[in-house]
CSV table of C-alpha atoms in Angstrom, one decimal:
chain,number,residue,atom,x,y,z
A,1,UNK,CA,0.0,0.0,0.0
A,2,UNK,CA,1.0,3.5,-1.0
A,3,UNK,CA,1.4,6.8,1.7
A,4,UNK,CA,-1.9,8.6,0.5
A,5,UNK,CA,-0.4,11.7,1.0
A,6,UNK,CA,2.9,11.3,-0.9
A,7,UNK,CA,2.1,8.5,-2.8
A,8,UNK,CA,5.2,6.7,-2.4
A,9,UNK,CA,4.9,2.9,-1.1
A,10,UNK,CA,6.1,2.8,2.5
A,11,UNK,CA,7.6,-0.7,1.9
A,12,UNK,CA,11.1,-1.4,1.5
A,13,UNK,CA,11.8,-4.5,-0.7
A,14,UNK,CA,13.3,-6.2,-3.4
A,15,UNK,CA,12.1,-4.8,-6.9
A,16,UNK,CA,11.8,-7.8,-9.6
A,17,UNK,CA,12.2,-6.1,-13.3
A,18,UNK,CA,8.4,-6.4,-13.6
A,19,UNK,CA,5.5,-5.4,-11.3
A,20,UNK,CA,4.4,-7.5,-8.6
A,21,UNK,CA,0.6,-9.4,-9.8
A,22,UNK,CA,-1.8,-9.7,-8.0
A,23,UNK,CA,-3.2,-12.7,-7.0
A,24,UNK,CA,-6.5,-14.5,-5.4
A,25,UNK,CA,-5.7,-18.2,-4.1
A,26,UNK,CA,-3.0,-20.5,-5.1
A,27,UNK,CA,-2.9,-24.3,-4.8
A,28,UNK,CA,-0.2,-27.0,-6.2
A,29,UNK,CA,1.8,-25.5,-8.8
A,30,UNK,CA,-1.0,-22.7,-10.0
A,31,UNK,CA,-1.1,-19.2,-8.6
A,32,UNK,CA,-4.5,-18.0,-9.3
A,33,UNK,CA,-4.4,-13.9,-10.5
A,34,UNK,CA,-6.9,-11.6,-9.1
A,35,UNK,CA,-7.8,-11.1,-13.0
A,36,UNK,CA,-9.3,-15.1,-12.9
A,37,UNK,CA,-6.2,-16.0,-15.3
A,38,UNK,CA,-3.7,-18.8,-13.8
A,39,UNK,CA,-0.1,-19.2,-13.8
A,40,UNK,CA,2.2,-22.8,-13.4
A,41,UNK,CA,4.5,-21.4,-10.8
A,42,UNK,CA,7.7,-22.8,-12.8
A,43,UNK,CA,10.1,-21.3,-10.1
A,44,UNK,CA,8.3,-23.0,-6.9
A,45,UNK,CA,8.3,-19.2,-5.3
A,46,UNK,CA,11.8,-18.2,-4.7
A,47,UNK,CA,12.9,-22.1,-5.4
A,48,UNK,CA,11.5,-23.0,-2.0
A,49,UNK,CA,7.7,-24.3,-2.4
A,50,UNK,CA,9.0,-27.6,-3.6
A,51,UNK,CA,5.6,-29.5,-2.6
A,52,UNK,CA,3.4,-27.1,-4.6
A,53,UNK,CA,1.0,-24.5,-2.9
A,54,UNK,CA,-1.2,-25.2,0.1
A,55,UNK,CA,-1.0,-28.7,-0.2
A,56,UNK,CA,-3.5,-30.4,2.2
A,57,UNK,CA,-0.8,-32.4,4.4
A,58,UNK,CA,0.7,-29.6,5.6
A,59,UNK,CA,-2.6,-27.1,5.9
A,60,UNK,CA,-4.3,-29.6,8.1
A,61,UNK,CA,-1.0,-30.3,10.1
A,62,UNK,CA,-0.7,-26.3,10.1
A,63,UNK,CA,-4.3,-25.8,11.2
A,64,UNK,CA,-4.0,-28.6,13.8
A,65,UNK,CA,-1.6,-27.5,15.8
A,66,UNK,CA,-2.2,-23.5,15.5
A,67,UNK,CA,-5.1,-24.7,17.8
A,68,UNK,CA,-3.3,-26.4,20.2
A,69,UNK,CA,0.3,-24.6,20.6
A,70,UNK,CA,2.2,-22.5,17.8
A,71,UNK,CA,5.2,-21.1,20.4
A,72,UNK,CA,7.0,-22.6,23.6
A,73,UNK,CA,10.7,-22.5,23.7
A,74,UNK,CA,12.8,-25.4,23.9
A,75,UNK,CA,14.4,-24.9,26.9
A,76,UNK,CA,11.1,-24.5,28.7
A,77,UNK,CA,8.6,-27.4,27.8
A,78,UNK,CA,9.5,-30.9,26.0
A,79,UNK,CA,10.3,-30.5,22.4
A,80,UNK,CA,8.8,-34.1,21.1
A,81,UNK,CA,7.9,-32.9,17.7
A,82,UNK,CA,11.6,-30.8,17.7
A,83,UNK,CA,13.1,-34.8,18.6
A,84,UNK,CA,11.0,-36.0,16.1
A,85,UNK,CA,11.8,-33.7,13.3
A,86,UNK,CA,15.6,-33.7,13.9
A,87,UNK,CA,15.4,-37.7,13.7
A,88,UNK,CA,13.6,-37.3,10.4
A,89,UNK,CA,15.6,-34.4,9.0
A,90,UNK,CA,19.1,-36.8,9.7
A,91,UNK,CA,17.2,-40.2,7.5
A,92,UNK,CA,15.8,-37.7,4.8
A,93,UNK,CA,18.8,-36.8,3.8
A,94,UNK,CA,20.8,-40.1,4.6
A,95,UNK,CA,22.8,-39.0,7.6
A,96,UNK,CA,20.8,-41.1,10.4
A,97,UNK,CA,23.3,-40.5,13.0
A,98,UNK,CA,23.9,-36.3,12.7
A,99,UNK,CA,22.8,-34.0,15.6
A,100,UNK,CA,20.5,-31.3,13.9
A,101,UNK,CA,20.4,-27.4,15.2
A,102,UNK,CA,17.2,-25.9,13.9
A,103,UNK,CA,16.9,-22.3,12.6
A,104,UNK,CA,14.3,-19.7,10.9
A,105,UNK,CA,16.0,-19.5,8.0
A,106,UNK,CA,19.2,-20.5,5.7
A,107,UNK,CA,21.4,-17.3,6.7
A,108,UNK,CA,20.9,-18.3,10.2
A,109,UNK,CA,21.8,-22.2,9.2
A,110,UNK,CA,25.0,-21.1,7.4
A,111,UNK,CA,26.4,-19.1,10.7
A,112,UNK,CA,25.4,-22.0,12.9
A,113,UNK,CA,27.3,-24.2,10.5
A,114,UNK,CA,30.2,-21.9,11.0
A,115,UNK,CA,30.0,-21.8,14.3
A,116,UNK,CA,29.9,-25.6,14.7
A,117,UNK,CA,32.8,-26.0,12.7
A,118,UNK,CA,35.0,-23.5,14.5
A,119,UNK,CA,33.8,-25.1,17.7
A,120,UNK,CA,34.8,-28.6,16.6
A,121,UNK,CA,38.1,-27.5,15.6
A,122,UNK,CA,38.9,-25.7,19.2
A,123,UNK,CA,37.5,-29.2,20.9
A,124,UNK,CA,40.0,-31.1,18.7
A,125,UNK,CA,42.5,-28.6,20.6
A,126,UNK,CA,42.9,-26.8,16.9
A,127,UNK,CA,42.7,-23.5,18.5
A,128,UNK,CA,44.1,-21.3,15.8
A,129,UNK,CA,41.7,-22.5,12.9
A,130,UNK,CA,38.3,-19.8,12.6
A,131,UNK,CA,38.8,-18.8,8.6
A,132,UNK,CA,36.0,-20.0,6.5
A,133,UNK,CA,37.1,-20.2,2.7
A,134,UNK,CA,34.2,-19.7,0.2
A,135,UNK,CA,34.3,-19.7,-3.7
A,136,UNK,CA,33.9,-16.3,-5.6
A,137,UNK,CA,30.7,-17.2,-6.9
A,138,UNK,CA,28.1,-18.6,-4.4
A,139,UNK,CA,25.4,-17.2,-2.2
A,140,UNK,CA,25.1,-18.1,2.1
A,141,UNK,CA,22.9,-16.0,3.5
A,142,UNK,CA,22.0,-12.3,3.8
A,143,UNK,CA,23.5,-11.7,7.0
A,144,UNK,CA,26.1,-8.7,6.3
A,145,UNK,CA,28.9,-11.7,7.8
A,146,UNK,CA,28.5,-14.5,5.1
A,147,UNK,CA,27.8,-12.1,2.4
A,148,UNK,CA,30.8,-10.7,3.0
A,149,UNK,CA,32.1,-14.3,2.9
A,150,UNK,CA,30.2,-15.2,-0.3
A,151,UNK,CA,31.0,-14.7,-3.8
A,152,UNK,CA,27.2,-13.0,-4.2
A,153,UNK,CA,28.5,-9.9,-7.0
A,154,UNK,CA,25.5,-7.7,-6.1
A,155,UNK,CA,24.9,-8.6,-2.9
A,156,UNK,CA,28.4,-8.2,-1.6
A,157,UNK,CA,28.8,-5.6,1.4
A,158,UNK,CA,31.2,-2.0,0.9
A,159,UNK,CA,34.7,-2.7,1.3
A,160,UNK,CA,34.7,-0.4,4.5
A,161,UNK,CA,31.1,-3.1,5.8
A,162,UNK,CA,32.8,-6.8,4.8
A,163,UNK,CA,34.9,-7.4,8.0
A,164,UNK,CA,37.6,-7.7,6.0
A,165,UNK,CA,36.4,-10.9,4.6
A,166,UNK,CA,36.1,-12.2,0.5
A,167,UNK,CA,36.1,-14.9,-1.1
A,168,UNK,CA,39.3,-17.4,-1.0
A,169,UNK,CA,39.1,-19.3,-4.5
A,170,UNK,CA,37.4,-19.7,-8.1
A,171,UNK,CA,34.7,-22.5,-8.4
A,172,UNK,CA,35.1,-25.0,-11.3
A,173,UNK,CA,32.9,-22.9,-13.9
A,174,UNK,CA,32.9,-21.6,-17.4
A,175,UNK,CA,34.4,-18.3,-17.2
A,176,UNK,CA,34.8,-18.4,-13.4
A,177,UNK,CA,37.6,-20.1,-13.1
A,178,UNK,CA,40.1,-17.7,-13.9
A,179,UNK,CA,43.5,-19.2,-15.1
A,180,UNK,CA,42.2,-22.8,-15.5
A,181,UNK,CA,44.6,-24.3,-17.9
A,182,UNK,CA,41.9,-26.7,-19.1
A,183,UNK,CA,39.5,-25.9,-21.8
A,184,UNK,CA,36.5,-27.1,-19.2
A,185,UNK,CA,36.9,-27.5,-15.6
A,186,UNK,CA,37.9,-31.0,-14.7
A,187,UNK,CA,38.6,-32.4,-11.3
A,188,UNK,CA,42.1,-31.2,-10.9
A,189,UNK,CA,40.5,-27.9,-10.7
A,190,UNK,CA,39.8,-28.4,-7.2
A,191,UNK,CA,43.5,-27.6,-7.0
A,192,UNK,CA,42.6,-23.9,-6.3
A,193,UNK,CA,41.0,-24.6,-3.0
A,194,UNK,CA,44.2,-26.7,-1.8
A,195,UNK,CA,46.3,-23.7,-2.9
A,196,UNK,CA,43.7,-21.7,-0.7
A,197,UNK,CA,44.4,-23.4,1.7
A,198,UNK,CA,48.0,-23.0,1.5
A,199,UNK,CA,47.8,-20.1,1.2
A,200,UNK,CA,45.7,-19.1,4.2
A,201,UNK,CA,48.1,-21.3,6.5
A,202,UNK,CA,46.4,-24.6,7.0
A,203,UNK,CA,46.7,-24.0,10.8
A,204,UNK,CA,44.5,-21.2,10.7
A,205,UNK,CA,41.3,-22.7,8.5
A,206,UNK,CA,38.8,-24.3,9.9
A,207,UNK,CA,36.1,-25.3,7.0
A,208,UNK,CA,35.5,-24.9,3.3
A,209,UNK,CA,31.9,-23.5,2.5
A,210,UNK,CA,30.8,-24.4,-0.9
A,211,UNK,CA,27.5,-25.0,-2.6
A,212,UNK,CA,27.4,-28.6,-4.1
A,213,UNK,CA,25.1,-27.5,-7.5
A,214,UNK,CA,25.3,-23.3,-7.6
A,215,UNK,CA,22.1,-22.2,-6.4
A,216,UNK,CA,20.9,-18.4,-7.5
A,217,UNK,CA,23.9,-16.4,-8.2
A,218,UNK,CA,25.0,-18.4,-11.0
A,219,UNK,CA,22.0,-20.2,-12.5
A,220,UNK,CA,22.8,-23.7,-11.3
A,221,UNK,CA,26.4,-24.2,-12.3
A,222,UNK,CA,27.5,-28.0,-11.8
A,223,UNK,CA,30.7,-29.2,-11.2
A,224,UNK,CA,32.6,-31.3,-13.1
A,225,UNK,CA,32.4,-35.1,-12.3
A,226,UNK,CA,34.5,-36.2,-9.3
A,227,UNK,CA,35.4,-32.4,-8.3
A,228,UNK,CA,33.6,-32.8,-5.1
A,229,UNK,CA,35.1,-35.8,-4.1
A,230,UNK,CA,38.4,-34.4,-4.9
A,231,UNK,CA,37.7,-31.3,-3.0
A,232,UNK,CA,36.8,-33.4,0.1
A,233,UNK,CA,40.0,-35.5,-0.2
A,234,UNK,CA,41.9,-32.3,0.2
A,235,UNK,CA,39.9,-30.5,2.7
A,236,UNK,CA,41.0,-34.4,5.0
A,237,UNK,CA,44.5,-34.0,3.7
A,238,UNK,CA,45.1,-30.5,5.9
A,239,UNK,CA,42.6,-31.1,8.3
A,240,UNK,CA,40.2,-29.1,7.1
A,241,UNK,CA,36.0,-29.4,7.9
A,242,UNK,CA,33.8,-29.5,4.5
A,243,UNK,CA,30.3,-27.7,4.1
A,244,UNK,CA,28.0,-28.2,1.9
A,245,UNK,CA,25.2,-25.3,1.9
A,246,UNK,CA,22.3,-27.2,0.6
A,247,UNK,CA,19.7,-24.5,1.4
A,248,UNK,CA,18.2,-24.7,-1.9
A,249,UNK,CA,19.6,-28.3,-3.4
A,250,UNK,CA,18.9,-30.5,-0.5
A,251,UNK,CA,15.7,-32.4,0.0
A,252,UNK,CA,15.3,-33.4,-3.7
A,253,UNK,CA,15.6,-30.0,-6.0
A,254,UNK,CA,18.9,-31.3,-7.7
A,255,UNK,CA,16.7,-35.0,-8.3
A,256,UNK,CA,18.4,-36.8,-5.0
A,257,UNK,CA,18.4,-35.9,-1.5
A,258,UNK,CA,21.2,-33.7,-1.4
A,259,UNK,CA,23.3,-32.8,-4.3
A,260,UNK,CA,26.3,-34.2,-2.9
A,261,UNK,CA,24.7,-37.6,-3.5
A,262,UNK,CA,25.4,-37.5,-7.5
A,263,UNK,CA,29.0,-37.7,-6.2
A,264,UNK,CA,30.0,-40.8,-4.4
A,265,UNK,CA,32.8,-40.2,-1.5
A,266,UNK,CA,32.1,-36.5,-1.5
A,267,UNK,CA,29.4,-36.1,1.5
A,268,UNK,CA,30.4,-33.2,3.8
A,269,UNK,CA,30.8,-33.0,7.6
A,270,UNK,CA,28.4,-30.1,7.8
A,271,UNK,CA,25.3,-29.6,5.9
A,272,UNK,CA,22.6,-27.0,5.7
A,273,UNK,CA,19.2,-27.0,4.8
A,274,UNK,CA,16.1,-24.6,4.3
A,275,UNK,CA,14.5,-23.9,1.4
A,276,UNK,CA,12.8,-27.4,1.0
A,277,UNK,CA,12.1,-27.8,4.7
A,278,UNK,CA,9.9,-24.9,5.6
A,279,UNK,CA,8.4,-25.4,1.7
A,280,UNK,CA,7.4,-21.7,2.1
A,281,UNK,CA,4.8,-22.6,5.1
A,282,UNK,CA,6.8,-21.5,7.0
A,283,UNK,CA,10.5,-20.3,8.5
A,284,UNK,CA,12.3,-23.4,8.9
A,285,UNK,CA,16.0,-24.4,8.4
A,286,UNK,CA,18.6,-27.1,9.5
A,287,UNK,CA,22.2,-27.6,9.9
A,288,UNK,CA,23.3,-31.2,10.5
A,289,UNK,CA,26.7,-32.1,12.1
A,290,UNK,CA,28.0,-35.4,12.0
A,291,UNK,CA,27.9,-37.5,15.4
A,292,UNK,CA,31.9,-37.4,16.2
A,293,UNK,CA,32.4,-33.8,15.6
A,294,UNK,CA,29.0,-33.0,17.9
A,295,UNK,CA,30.4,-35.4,20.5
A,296,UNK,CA,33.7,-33.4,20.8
A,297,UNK,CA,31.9,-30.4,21.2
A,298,UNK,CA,29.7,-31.4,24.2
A,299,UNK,CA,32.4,-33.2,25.3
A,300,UNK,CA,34.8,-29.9,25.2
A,301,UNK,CA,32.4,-28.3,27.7
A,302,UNK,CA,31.2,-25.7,24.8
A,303,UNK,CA,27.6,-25.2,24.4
A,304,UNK,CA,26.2,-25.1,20.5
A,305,UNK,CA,25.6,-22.1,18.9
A,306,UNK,CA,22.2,-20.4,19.9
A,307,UNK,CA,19.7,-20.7,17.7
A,308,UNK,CA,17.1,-17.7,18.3
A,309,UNK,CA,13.8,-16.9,19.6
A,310,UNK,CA,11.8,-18.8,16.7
A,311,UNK,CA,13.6,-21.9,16.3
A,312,UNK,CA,12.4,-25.0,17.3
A,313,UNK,CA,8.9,-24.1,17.7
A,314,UNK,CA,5.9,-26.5,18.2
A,315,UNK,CA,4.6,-25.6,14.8
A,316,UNK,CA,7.5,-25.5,13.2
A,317,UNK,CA,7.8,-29.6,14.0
A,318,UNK,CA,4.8,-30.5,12.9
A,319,UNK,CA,5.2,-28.5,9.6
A,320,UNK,CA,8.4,-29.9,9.1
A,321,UNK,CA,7.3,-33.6,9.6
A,322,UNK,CA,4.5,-32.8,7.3
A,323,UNK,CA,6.7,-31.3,4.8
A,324,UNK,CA,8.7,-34.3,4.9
A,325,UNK,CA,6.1,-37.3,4.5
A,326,UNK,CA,5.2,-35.2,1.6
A,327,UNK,CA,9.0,-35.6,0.0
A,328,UNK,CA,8.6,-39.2,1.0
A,329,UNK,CA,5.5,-40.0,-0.3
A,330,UNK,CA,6.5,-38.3,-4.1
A,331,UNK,CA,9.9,-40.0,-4.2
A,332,UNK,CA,11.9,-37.3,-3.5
A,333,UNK,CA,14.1,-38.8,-0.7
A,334,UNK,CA,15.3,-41.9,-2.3
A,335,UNK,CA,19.0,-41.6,-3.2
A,336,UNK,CA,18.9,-44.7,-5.5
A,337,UNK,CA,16.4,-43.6,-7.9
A,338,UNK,CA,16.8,-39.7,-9.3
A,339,UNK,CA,14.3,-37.5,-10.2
A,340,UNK,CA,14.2,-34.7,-13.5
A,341,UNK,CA,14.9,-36.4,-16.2
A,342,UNK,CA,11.8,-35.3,-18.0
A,343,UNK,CA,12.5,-31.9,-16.7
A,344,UNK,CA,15.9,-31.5,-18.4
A,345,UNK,CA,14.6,-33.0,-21.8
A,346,UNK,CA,12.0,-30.3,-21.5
A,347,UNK,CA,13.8,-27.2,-21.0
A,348,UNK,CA,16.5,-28.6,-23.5
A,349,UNK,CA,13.3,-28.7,-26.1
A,350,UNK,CA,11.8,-25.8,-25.1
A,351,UNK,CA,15.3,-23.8,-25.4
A,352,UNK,CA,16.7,-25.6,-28.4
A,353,UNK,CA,17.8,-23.2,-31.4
A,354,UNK,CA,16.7,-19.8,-29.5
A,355,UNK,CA,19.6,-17.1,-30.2
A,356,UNK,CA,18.6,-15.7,-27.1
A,357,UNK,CA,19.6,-18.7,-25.3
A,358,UNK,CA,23.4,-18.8,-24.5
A,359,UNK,CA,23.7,-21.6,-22.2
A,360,UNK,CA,21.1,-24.0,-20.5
A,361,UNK,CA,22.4,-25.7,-17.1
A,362,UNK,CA,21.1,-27.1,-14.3
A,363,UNK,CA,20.3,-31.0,-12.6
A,364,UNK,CA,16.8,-32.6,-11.4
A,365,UNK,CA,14.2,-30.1,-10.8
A,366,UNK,CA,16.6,-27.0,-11.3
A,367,UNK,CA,17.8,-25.7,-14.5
A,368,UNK,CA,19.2,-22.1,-15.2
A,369,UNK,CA,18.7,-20.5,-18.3
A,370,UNK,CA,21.4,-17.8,-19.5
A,371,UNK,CA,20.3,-15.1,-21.7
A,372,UNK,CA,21.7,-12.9,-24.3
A,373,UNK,CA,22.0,-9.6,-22.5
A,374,UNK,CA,19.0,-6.7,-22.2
A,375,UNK,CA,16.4,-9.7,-22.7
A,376,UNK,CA,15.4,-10.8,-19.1
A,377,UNK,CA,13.0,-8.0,-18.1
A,378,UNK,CA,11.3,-8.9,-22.1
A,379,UNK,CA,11.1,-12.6,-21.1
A,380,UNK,CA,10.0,-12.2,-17.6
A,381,UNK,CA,7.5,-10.3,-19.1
A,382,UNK,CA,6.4,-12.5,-22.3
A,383,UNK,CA,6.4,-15.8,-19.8
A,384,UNK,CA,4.4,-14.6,-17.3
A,385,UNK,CA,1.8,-13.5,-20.5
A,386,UNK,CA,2.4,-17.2,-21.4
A,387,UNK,CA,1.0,-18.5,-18.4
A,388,UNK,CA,4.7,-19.3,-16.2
A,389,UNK,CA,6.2,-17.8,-13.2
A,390,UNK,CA,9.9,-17.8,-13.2
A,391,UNK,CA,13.0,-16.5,-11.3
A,392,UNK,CA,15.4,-14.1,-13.0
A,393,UNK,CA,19.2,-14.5,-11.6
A,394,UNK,CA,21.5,-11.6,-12.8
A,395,UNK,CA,25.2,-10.4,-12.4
A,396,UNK,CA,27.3,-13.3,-12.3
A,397,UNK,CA,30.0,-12.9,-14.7
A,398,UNK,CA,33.1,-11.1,-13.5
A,399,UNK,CA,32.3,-7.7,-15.0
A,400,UNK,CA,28.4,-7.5,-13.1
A,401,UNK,CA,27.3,-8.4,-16.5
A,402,UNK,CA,24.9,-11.7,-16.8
A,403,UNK,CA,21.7,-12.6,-16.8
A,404,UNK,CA,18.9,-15.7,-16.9
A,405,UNK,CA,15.9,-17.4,-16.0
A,406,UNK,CA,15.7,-20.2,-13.4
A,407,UNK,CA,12.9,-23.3,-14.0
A,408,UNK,CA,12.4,-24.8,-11.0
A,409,UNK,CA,9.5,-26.5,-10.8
A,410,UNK,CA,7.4,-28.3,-7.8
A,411,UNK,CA,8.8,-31.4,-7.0
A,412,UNK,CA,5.0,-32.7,-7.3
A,413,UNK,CA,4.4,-31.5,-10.6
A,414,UNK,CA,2.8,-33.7,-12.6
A,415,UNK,CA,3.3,-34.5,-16.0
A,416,UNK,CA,1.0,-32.5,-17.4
A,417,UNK,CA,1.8,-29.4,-16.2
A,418,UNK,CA,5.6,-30.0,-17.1
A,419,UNK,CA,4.4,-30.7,-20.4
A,420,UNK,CA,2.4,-26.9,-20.3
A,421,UNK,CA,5.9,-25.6,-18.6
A,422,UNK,CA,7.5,-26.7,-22.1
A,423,UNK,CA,4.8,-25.8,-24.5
A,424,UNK,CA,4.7,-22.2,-23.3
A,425,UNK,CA,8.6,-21.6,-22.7
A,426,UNK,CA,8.7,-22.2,-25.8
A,427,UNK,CA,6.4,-20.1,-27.3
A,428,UNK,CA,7.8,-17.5,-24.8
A,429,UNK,CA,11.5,-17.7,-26.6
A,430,UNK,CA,9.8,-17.8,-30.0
A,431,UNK,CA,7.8,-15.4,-29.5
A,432,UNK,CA,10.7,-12.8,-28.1
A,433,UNK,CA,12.7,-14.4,-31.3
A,434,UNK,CA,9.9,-12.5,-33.5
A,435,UNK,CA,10.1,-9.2,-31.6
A,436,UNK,CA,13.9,-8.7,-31.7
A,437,UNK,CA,13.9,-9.7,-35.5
A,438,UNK,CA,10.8,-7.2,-36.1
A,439,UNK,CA,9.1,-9.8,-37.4
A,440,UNK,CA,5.4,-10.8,-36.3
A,441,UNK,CA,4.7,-12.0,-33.0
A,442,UNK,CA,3.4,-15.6,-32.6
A,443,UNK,CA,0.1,-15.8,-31.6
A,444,UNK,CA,-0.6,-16.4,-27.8
C-alpha cells in the first residue's frame, strides 16, 4: 500500500524487473491472479515451495496445531515434535546419525554451521583455525557476515562493511575459473581450494563452504564429475572441515536428497538446509553435524551455537514432519532412484535453437537458463503472458554483467503441467525471437 499523501509505497523490498501481480488463491503448482487467469508457478516461489502451494498435508497439520500450541521454547517445555523432526531431517537426507540445530531461516543455518565448525576445531584442541574459505561465486545467506564471505556480486557488502572478509578461490565454472589451464573444468581444478588453503596457513582454516550444485547467483552451475570428491580429499588432507550449503539443493531440488549424492565419496561433515524444509509454510531451516564432531563439542564443555527466539517451535515440527512425508511419499528422498529427467529434456526442447539462449544448465528439478544480454526483463514479461512464473538470476560474470531465468518447478508436478511448462517456454522464446527480429509476433 501506498502513503496517501505522498504516494510513495512505505515498503522497502526487493524490486523484480516487472511489477508484482496480484493474486487470489494458489494451490499446487497454479497461482491463481486476481484477474481469474492462472499461472504454473515454474520457479516453486523463490525455489523453495517444492511440494506445490497449500498442499492439504501440511494445511491440516498447520491448522491442527495452531489450535493447540504454535510457540513454547525449547528450553522451557518438551520439544517431542523438535526430537522428532531432527530424527527425520538426519534419515531424509541419509545422515541417520547427525545431531540437527534448527533455525528460521538458511542465513541463520549457514552461521550456525560456521559456528559448529569452529567449535569442533577448538574441541580437537585446533585453536588457531576460525577462517571460512568460500568460492567467488556462491550465495550463504543475507546476513552482512556470510555475504561478505560469499561470492554474491551484487549482494556483496562495501569494502569499508565486509569485516575484511572475501572470497578465497574460483569455483570449477565456465568463465569463473580464472587461469584454469583446461579448456572445461575437470577435477584437478579443485586444485585452487588446496592452494587456498595453502595459502591461508592450513593452521588457521577451519572449513571450506561451498554450494554442491550453484544455487541463485549463477543459475545452477554444476561441477565437473569427481570435483567434489576431490575437493573433500583435500579439505582431510590438511585437516580441514567441508560444508556443503544445501539450502536450496537439499531435500530433492537437484533430483536426490542432497546434491552431494550425485558424487559418491564427497558427503560433507556439515550440511545446511532450508528452502525445502519450511516449503514456504513457514520459517524453517537445519544444519546437520555429523555425530563425532557433535560429541567433541559437548564433550569440550562448549555449548552449540544459539539458535534464536523462533527456532524449534511447536509448529515449526509438525510442519516440518509434514513437509517431509510429503517428499517421502513423491519419491523425492530416495537416493537410489533420481528425479528430473523429463525436466531436463524439456527445457532442453523448449530452449533448443533460441539465439537468445546462450547456455542452458542445471540437474533434477533446477535448470538455469542464461540469456543474451537486455532480454530478461522482455522474457519475464512475455512468460508470465504465457502463463509461467519464473526466477530471473543476474550479475554473475566477473564484469556484473549476466543474466537468466531459473525453472524450478514443484517437486510434485505432474506430467501434465511440465508438459504446459515446455509448451509455453517455448512459445515465450519464439515469441521474443519474432520481436527482436521485427518480425510478427506468434500468436498467444
Amino acid at each position: 500500500m501506498t502513503n496517501e499523501a505522498t504516494g510513495v509505497s512505505q515498503l522497502l523490498a526487493t524490486r523484480w524487473q516487472i511489477p508484482p501481480m496480484p493474486y487470489s488463491r494458489a494451490r499446487g503448482s497454479w497461482v491463481h491472479a486476481a484477474d481469474g487467469r492462472r499461472y504454473l508457478d515454474a520457479s516453486s516461489g523463490a525455489i523453495n515451495v517444492n511440494i506445490g502451494h497449500t498442499h492439504p498435508v501440511v494445511v491440516e497439520a498447520m491448522r491442527d496445531q495452531a489450535g493447540v500450541c504454535t510457540y513454547a521454547g525449547p528450553g522451557t517445555y518438551p520439544s517431542g515434535d523438535m526430537e522428532e523432526l531432527a530424527a527425520a531431517t538426519a534419515s531424509a537426507v541419509h545422515r541417520p546419525d547427525d545431531r540437527v540445530v534448527f533455525t528460521p531461516t538458511g542465513t541463520h543455518a549457514t552461521e550456525a554451521a560456521i559456528a559448529l565448525a569452529r567449535l569442533a576445531q577448538r574441541a580437537r584442541g585446533e585453536t588457531g583455525r576460525h577462517k571460512i574459505l568460500t568460492a567467488s561465486l556462491g550465495y550463504h545467506g543475507n546476513s552482512a557476515f556470510v555475504l561478505a564471505l560469499s561470492g554474491h556480486r551484487n549482494r556483496r557488502p562495501h569494502e569499508d562493511d565486509g569485516f575484511g572478509l572475501g572470497p578465497a578461490f574460483d569455483p570449477p565454472y565456465p568463465g569463473h575459473h580464472s587461469g584454469c589451464p583446461y579448456g572445461a573444468c575437470r577435477t584437478e581444478c579443485a586444485q585452487d581450494v588446496r592452494d587456498a588453503i595453502l595459502k591461508a596457513g592450513p593452521e588457521s582454516v577451519a572449513a571450506v563452504l561451498m554450494e554442491p550444485v550453484n544455487g541463485t547467483t549463477g543459475g545452477g552451475y554444476v561441477p565437473p564429475a569427481g570435483y567434489l570428491r576431490e575437493l573433500r580429499r583435500i579439505c582431510d588432507d590438511h585437516g580441514v572441515l567441508l560444508i556443503h550449503d544445501e539450502v536450496l539443493t537439499g531435500l530433492g531440488r537437484t533430483g536426490l536428497p542432497l546434491a552431494s549424492h550425485h558424487t559418491p565419496g564427497a558427503a560433507p561433515d556439515i550440511v545446511t538446509l532450508a528452502k525445502g524444509l519450511g516449503a514456504g509454510y513457514l520459517p524453517l531451516a537445519a544444519t546437520l553435524i555429523g555425530p563425532s564432531l557433535a560429541d567433541d563439542i559437548l564433550t569440550g564443555g562448549t555449548r552449540p551455537p544459539l539458535a534464536g527466539t523462533m527456532s524449534a517451535t511447536p509448529l515449526q515440527g509438525r510442519v516440518g514432519l509434514a513437509v517431509l512425508s510429503v517428499l517421502r511419499d513423491i519419491g523425492a528422498l530416495d537416493p537410489a532412484r533420481p528425479r528430473g529427467a523429463a525436466l531436463g529434456r524439456i527445457v532442453a526442447d523448449a530452449t533448443r535453437g533460441v539465439p537468445a539462449v546462450t547456455d542452458v544448465r542445471g540437474r533434477g528439478y533446477f535448470y538455469g537458463i542464461e540469456l543474451a544480454p537486455g532480454t530478461v526483463r522482455d522474457l519475464l514479461r512475455t512468460t508470465r503472458e504465457h502463463g509461467l512464473l519464473l526466477y530471473p538470476f543476474v550479475g554473475f560474470h566477473r564484469d556484473g554483467g549476466g543474466e537468466g531465468l531459473l525453472v524450478a518447478p514443484p517437486l510434485n508436478a505432474t506430467d501434465a503441467e511440465l508438459d504446459f511448462l515446455g509448451e509455453r517456454l517455448r512459445a515465450a522464446l519464439l515469441r521474443h525471437r519474432h520481436d527482436v527480429t521485427g518480425r510478427p509476433r506468434g500468436r498467444r
